[in-house]
mmCIF file of C-alpha atoms in Angstrom:
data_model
loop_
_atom_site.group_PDB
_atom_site.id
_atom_site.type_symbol
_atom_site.label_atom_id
_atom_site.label_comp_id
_atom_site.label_asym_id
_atom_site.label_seq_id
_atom_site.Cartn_x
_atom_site.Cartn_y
_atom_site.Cartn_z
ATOM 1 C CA UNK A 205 88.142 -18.109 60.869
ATOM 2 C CA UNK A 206 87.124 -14.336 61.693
ATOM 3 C CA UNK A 207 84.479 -14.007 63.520
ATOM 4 C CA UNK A 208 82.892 -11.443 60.910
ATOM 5 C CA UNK A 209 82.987 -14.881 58.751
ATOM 6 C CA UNK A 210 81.234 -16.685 61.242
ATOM 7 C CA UNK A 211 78.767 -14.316 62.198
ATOM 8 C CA UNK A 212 77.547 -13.972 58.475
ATOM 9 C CA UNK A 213 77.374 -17.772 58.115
ATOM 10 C CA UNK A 214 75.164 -17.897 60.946
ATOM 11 C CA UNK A 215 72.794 -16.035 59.739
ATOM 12 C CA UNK A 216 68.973 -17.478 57.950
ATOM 13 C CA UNK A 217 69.062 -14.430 55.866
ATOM 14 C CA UNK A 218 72.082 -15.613 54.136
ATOM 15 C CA UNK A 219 69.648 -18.098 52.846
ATOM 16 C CA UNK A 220 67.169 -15.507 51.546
ATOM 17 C CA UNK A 221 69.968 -13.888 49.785
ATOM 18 C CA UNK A 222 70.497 -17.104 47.456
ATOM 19 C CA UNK A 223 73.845 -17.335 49.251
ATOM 20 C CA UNK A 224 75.835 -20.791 49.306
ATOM 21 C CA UNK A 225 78.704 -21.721 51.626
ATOM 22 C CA UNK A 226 81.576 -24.026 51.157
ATOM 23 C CA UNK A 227 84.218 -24.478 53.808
ATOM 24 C CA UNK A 228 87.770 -26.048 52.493
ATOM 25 C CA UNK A 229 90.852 -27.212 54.351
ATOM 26 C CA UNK A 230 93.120 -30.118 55.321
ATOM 27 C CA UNK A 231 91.916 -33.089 57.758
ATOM 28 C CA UNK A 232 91.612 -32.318 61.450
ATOM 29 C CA UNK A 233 90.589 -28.769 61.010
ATOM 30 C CA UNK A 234 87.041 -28.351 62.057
ATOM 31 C CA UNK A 235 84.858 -28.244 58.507
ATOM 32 C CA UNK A 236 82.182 -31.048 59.363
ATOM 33 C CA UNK A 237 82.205 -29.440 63.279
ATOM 34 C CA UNK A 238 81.814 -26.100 62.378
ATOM 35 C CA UNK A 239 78.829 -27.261 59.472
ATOM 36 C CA UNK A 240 77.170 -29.320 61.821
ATOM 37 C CA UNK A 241 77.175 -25.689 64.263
ATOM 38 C CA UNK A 242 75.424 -24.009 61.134
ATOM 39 C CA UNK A 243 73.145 -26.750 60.981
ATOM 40 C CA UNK A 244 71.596 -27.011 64.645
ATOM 41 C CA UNK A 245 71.510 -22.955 64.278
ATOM 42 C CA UNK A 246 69.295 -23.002 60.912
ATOM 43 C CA UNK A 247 67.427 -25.931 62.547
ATOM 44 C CA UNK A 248 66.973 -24.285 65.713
ATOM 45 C CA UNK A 249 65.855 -21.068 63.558
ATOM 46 C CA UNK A 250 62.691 -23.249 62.177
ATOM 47 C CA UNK A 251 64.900 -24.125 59.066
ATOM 48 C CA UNK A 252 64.731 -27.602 57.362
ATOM 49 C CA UNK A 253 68.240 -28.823 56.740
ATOM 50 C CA UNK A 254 69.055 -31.951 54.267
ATOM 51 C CA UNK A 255 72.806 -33.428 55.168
ATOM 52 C CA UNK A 256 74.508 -36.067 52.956
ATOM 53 C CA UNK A 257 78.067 -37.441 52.710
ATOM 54 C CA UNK A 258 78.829 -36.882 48.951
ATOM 55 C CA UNK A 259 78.777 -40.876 48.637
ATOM 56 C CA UNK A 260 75.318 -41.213 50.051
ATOM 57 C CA UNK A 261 74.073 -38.513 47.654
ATOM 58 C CA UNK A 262 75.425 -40.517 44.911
ATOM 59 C CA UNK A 263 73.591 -43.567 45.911
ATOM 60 C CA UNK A 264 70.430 -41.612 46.990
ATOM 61 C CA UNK A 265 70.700 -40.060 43.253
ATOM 62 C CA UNK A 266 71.479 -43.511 41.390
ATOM 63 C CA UNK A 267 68.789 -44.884 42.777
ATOM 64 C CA UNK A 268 66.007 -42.376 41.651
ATOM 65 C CA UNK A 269 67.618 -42.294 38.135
ATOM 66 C CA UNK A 270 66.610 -46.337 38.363
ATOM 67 C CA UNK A 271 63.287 -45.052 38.929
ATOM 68 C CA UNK A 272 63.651 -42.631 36.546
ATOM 69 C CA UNK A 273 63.016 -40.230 39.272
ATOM 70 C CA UNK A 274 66.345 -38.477 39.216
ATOM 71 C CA UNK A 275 64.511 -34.682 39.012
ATOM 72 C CA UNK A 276 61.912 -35.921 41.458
ATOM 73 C CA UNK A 277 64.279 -36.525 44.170
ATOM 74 C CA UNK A 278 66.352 -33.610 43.182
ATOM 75 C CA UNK A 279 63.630 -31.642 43.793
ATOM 76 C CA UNK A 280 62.664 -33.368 46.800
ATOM 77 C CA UNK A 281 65.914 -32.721 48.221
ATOM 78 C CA UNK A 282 66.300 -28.603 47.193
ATOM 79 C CA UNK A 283 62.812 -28.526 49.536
ATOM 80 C CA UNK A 284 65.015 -28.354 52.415
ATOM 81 C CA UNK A 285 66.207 -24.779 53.058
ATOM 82 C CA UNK A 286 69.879 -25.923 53.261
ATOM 83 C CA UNK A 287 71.149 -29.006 51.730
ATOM 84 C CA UNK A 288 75.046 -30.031 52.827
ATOM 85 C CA UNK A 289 76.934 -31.838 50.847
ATOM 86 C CA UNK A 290 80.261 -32.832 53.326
ATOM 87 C CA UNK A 291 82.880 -34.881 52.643
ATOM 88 C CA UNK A 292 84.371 -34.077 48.831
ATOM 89 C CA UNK A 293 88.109 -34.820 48.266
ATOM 90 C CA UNK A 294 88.647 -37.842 50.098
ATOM 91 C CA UNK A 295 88.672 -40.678 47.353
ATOM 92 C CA UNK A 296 88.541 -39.287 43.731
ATOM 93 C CA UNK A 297 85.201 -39.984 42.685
ATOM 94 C CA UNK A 298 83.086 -41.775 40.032
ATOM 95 C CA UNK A 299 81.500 -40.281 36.874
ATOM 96 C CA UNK A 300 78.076 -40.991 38.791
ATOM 97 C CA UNK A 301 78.813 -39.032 41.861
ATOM 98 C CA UNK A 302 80.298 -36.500 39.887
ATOM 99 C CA UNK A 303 77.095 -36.102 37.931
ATOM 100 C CA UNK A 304 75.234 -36.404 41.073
ATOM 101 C CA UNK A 305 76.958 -33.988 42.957
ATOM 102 C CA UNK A 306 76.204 -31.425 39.681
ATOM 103 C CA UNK A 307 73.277 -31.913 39.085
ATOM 104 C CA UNK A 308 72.284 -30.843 43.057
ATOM 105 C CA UNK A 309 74.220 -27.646 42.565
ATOM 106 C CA UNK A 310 72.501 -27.291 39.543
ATOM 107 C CA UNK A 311 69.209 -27.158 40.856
ATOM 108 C CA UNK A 312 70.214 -25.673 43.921
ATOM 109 C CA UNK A 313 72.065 -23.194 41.972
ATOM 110 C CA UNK A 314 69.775 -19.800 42.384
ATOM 111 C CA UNK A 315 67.846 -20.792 45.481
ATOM 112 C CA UNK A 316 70.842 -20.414 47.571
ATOM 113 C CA UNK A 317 70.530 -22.640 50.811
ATOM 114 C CA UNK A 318 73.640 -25.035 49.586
ATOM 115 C CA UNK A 319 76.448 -26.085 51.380
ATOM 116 C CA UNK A 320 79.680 -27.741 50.900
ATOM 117 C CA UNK A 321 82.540 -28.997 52.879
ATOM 118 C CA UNK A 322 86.099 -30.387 51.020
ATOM 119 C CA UNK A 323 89.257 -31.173 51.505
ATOM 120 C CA UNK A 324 90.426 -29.434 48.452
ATOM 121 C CA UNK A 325 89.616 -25.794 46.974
ATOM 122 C CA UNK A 326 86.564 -25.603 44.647
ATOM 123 C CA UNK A 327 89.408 -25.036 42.214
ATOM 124 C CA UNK A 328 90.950 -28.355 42.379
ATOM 125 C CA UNK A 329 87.597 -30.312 41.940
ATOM 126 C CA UNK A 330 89.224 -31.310 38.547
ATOM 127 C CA UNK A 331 91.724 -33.697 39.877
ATOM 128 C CA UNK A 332 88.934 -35.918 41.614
ATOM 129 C CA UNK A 333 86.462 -35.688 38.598
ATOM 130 C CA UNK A 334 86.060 -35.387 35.119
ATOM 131 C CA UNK A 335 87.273 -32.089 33.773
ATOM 132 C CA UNK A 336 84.114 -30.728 32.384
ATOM 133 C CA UNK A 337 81.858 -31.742 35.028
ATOM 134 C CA UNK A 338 83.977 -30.491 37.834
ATOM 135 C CA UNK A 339 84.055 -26.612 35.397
ATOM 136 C CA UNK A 340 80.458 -26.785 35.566
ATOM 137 C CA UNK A 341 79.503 -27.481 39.294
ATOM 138 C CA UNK A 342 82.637 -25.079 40.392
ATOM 139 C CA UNK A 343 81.038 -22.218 37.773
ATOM 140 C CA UNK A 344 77.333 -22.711 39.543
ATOM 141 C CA UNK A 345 78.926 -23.423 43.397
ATOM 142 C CA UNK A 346 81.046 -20.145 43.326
ATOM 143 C CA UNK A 347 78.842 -17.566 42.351
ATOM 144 C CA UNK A 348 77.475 -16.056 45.128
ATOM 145 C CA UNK A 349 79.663 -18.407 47.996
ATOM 146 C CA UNK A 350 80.522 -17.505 51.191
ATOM 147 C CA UNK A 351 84.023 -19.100 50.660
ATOM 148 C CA UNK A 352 86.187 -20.224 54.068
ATOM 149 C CA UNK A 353 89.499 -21.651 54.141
ATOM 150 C CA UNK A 354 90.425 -23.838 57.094
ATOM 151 C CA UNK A 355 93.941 -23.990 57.908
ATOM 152 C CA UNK A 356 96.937 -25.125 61.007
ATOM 153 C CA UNK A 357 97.605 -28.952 61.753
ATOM 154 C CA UNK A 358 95.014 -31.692 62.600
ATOM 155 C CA UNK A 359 93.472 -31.189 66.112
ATOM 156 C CA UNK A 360 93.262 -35.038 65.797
ATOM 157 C CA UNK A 361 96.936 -35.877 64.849
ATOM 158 C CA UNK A 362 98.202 -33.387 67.450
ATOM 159 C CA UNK A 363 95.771 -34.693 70.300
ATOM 160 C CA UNK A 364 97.450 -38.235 69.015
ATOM 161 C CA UNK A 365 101.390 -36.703 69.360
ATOM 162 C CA UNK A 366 100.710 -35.064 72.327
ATOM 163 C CA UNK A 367 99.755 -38.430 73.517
ATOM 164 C CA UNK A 368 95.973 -37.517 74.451
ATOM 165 C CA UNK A 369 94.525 -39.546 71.438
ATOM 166 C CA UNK A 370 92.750 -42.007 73.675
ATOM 167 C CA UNK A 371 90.063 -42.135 76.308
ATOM 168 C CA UNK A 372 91.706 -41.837 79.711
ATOM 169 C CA UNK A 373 94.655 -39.514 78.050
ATOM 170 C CA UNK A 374 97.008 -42.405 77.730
ATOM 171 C CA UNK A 375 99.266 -42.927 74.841
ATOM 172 C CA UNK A 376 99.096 -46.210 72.629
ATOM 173 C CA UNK A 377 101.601 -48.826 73.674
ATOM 174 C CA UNK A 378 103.749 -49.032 70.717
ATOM 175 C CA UNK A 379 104.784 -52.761 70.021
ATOM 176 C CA UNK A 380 108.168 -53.572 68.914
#
């Protein structure tokens, strides 16, 4: 990632500029590390950060709409000054979380302060949920995104190869 990238990211005023982020890119390459880095810096500049696994938004979301409480807790959430949704791509998901996940970047939409890690491009949100709600969280996530690719192997896989996946550096006994 350039460091011009970086540097921008890092800064609260991205927030005041209604500016979301969303950080895409294969397994093993950083995302959740680098989001978590963003986080402690927006926390450690007096910001209020909100972080859920797309899963445990879902739930947090089904919940309230039991209550019928659903805008409530929407709101509730979008108090924070950045709310992170991490984790999208990994199993297709439900009708629910889709609708979840939308209606967060719906409300987030012009208050900026949203971000997003995935495993896939924005543009590929289609082939883990329906069609027409995946057009209409991509339409509202994009505009005005700080967009970052991730890219190389899996530091995890290649720690594993090298033989340096385990505590102490020593490789797995392979049975057989």
């Amino acid at each position: 990632m350039p460091q011009a990238t970086r540097n921008a990211l890092r800064t609260p005023e991205r927030i005041s500029r209604r500016e979301k982020c969303v950080i895409s890119g294969p397994s093993g390459t950083g995302r959740p590390d680098f989001m978590e880095a963003l986080c402690h810096e927006a926390i450690d500049a007096d910001l209020r950060v909100s972080r859920f696994p797309l899963e445990t938004l879902a739930v947090t979301i089904g919940r309230a709409e039991a209550d019928s409480g659903v805008a409530r807790t929407i709101a509730r959430i979008c108090r924070s000054d950045i709310v992170v949704v991490d984790g999208i791509g990994l199993p297709p998901v439900s009708h629910e979380t889709a609708e979840a996940f939308y209606r967060l970047v719906d409300a987030a939409y012009e208050r900026g302060g949203l971000a997003v890690t995935s495993d896939i491009h924005p543009s590929g949100f289609d082939a883990i949920m329906p069609e027409t709600v995946a057009t209409a969280t991509v339409d509202r996530l994009m505009h005005r995104v700080h967009m970052v690719e991730t890219g190389g192997e899996s530091r995890r896989l290649a720690k594993a190869l090298a033989g340096k996946g385990r505590e102490g550096n020593r490789p797995l006994d392979v049975i057989g």
